[in-house]
Amino acid sequence: MVVTSTVPVVRFVPVRHAGTERRLVLLDVPTRERYVELVARSAGAIEELLSPSVMANRVASWSVRPPGLVLRPWRLERRLFASRLARLAARRRTIAFADVRRCYASMSPSIVGDALGRAGIPTASEVEGFLAGLGRIGVEGLPVGPEASAVLANAVLAQVDRALREAGVEHLRWVDDVVLAGGDASAALSVFRAALAAIGLRPNEAKTR
């Protein structure tokens, strides 16, 4: 079992991405290993929640002892996403683009814990407690940077993927960037907005088009 310090130590590093400033979260080694261990214990079950429409931050391999988490190669996933998007656009008359407002920051410990709990993942309460501990020292929602956060974000947004499928809305998702395809873009966006609201998240209307 990985032993973590009583009080996690974090360092915040400001970075700019696509014109928006974010704070990367650097965790101390014991805290980072505990985070990876918790998510590695859930990785297989989380992957089973995800459909082929999800094309980023998919888990390639994981181990609990020692803690390890490897995601599929980013560049390969991006090429596959671009290829599938081109095919989708070629056969669909209308395409809508949307994403989640303050995606990682908005995914509170309770939202993450609820998503894992609904999926029957046994580590739900442990993950929620771990994230709540980070919240007490200034980390808002999921810490930006660790690959474990990317896996948990997919677990949360899997609920949105499911709602879109059940409504018959074809889509692709790259992290929180979602492409919706169908004859009625307004109806597809309404499903997307309702699915986010149901789990306590909001769309970024400024990036919806």
Coordinates of C-alpha atoms in Angstrom, one line a residue:
M1 CA 0.0 0.0 0.0
V2 CA 1.3 3.5 -0.8
V3 CA 1.7 5.8 2.2
T4 CA 0.8 9.4 1.7
S5 CA 1.7 12.4 3.8
T6 CA -0.9 13.7 6.3
V7 CA -1.1 17.1 4.5
P8 CA -0.6 17.0 0.7
V9 CA 1.9 19.5 -0.7
V10 CA 1.1 21.1 -4.0
R11 CA 2.6 23.8 -6.2
F12 CA 0.6 25.9 -8.6
V13 CA 2.1 26.8 -12.0
P14 CA 0.3 29.3 -14.1
V15 CA 0.2 28.5 -17.9
R16 CA -1.8 30.0 -20.8
H17 CA -3.7 27.7 -23.2
A18 CA -5.8 28.9 -26.1
G19 CA -5.9 32.4 -24.6
T20 CA -7.0 31.2 -21.2
E21 CA -4.8 31.1 -18.1
R22 CA -4.8 27.8 -16.1
R23 CA -3.0 26.6 -13.0
L24 CA -1.1 23.4 -13.4
V25 CA -1.1 21.5 -10.1
L26 CA 2.2 19.8 -9.2
L27 CA 1.7 17.2 -6.4
D28 CA 4.4 16.0 -4.0
V29 CA 5.5 12.5 -4.7
P30 CA 3.5 10.6 -2.0
T31 CA 0.3 12.5 -2.9
R32 CA 0.9 11.9 -6.7
E33 CA 1.5 8.2 -6.1
R34 CA -1.7 7.9 -3.9
Y35 CA -3.7 9.6 -6.7
V36 CA -2.4 7.3 -9.4
E37 CA -3.0 4.3 -7.2
L38 CA -6.6 5.2 -6.6
V39 CA -7.3 5.8 -10.2
A40 CA -5.4 2.8 -11.4
R41 CA -7.6 0.7 -9.2
S42 CA -10.6 2.1 -11.1
A43 CA -9.0 2.4 -14.6
G44 CA -10.4 -0.8 -16.1
A45 CA -14.0 -0.1 -14.9
I46 CA -13.8 3.5 -16.2
E47 CA -12.6 2.3 -19.6
E48 CA -15.6 0.1 -19.8
L49 CA -17.9 3.1 -19.4
L50 CA -16.4 4.8 -22.5
S51 CA -17.7 4.3 -26.1
P52 CA -15.6 4.6 -29.3
S53 CA -16.9 8.2 -29.5
V54 CA -14.4 9.2 -26.8
M55 CA -11.0 9.8 -28.4
A56 CA -8.7 11.4 -25.8
N57 CA -7.1 10.3 -22.5
R58 CA -7.9 6.6 -23.0
V59 CA -6.0 4.3 -20.7
A60 CA -3.4 2.1 -22.4
S61 CA -2.2 0.3 -19.2
W62 CA -2.1 0.7 -15.5
S63 CA -0.7 -0.9 -12.3
V64 CA -1.5 -0.5 -8.7
R65 CA 1.8 -1.7 -7.2
P66 CA 3.9 0.2 -8.1
P67 CA 1.3 2.9 -9.0
G68 CA 1.3 3.5 -12.8
L69 CA -1.0 4.9 -15.4
V70 CA -0.2 5.2 -19.1
L71 CA -2.5 6.9 -21.6
R72 CA -2.7 6.1 -25.3
P73 CA -0.3 8.2 -27.4
W74 CA -1.7 11.7 -27.7
R75 CA -0.6 12.4 -31.3
L76 CA -2.1 9.1 -32.6
E77 CA -5.4 9.8 -30.8
R78 CA -5.5 13.3 -32.3
R79 CA -5.0 11.9 -35.9
L80 CA -7.7 9.4 -35.4
F81 CA -10.0 12.1 -34.0
A82 CA -9.4 14.3 -37.0
S83 CA -10.0 11.4 -39.4
R84 CA -13.3 10.5 -37.8
L85 CA -14.4 14.1 -37.7
A86 CA -13.7 14.5 -41.4
R87 CA -15.8 11.4 -42.2
L88 CA -18.6 12.6 -39.9
A89 CA -18.7 16.0 -41.5
A90 CA -18.8 14.4 -45.0
R91 CA -22.0 12.5 -44.3
R92 CA -23.8 14.8 -41.9
R93 CA -25.4 18.1 -43.0
T94 CA -25.2 19.8 -39.7
I95 CA -22.3 19.8 -37.2
A96 CA -22.4 21.6 -33.8
F97 CA -19.4 22.2 -31.6
A98 CA -19.6 22.6 -27.8
D99 CA -17.5 22.2 -24.7
V100 CA -17.8 22.3 -20.9
R101 CA -17.3 25.5 -19.0
R102 CA -14.3 25.4 -16.6
C103 CA -14.3 21.6 -17.1
Y104 CA -11.8 20.4 -14.5
A105 CA -12.4 23.2 -12.0
S106 CA -16.2 22.4 -12.2
M107 CA -15.8 18.7 -11.4
S108 CA -16.1 19.0 -7.6
P109 CA -15.2 16.0 -5.4
S110 CA -18.9 15.2 -5.0
I111 CA -19.5 15.3 -8.8
V112 CA -16.6 12.9 -9.4
G113 CA -17.6 10.6 -6.5
D114 CA -21.2 10.6 -7.7
A115 CA -20.2 9.6 -11.2
L116 CA -18.0 6.7 -9.9
G117 CA -20.7 5.6 -7.5
R118 CA -23.4 5.6 -10.2
A119 CA -21.1 3.3 -12.2
G120 CA -20.6 1.0 -9.3
I121 CA -16.9 1.7 -9.0
P122 CA -15.8 0.7 -5.4
T123 CA -13.2 3.4 -5.0
A124 CA -15.8 6.2 -5.4
S125 CA -15.8 7.3 -1.8
E126 CA -11.9 7.1 -1.5
V127 CA -11.5 9.2 -4.7
E128 CA -14.0 11.8 -3.5
G129 CA -12.3 12.0 -0.1
F130 CA -8.8 12.4 -1.7
L131 CA -10.1 15.2 -4.0
A132 CA -11.8 16.9 -1.0
G133 CA -8.4 16.9 0.8
L134 CA -6.8 18.6 -2.2
G135 CA -9.7 21.1 -2.2
R136 CA -8.9 22.1 1.4
I137 CA -5.5 23.3 0.3
G138 CA -6.7 25.3 -2.7
V139 CA -7.1 22.8 -5.6
E140 CA -10.4 23.6 -7.3
G141 CA -12.1 20.5 -8.7
L142 CA -9.8 18.1 -10.5
P143 CA -6.2 19.1 -10.4
V144 CA -5.0 20.2 -13.9
G145 CA -1.9 18.3 -15.0
P146 CA -2.0 14.8 -13.5
E147 CA -3.0 12.0 -16.0
A148 CA -5.2 10.6 -13.2
S149 CA -7.4 13.7 -13.5
A150 CA -7.9 13.1 -17.2
V151 CA -9.2 9.6 -16.5
L152 CA -11.6 10.8 -13.9
A153 CA -12.9 13.5 -16.2
N154 CA -13.7 10.9 -18.8
A155 CA -15.6 9.0 -16.1
V156 CA -17.7 12.1 -15.3
L157 CA -18.4 12.9 -18.9
A158 CA -19.3 9.3 -19.8
Q159 CA -22.7 10.2 -18.3
V160 CA -23.0 12.9 -21.0
D161 CA -21.9 10.5 -23.7
R162 CA -24.6 8.0 -22.6
A163 CA -27.3 10.7 -22.6
L164 CA -26.4 11.7 -26.2
R165 CA -26.4 8.1 -27.4
E166 CA -29.8 7.4 -25.8
A167 CA -31.2 10.5 -27.5
G168 CA -29.8 9.3 -30.9
V169 CA -27.3 12.1 -31.2
E170 CA -24.1 11.0 -32.9
H171 CA -21.1 12.6 -31.4
L172 CA -17.3 12.6 -30.9
R173 CA -15.6 13.8 -27.8
W174 CA -12.0 15.1 -27.2
V175 CA -11.7 15.7 -23.5
D176 CA -14.5 18.2 -23.0
D177 CA -14.7 19.3 -26.6
V178 CA -17.8 17.7 -28.1
V179 CA -18.8 17.4 -31.8
L180 CA -22.6 16.8 -32.2
A181 CA -24.0 15.6 -35.6
G182 CA -27.6 15.4 -36.7
G183 CA -30.3 17.1 -38.7
D184 CA -31.3 19.4 -35.9
A185 CA -28.3 21.1 -34.2
S186 CA -30.5 23.0 -31.7
A187 CA -32.1 19.8 -30.5
A188 CA -28.7 18.1 -30.2
L189 CA -27.3 21.1 -28.2
S190 CA -30.4 21.0 -25.9
V191 CA -29.7 17.3 -25.1
F192 CA -26.0 18.2 -24.4
R193 CA -27.0 21.1 -22.1
A194 CA -29.5 19.0 -20.2
A195 CA -27.1 16.2 -19.8
L196 CA -24.5 18.6 -18.3
A197 CA -27.1 20.2 -16.0
A198 CA -28.1 16.8 -14.7
I199 CA -24.6 16.2 -13.3
G200 CA -24.0 19.8 -12.1
L201 CA -21.9 21.1 -15.1
R202 CA -22.5 23.9 -17.6
P203 CA -21.6 24.4 -21.3
N204 CA -19.2 27.1 -22.4
E205 CA -21.7 29.0 -24.5
A206 CA -18.9 31.3 -25.9
K207 CA -17.4 28.2 -27.6
T208 CA -20.7 26.8 -28.8
R209 CA -21.3 27.1 -32.6

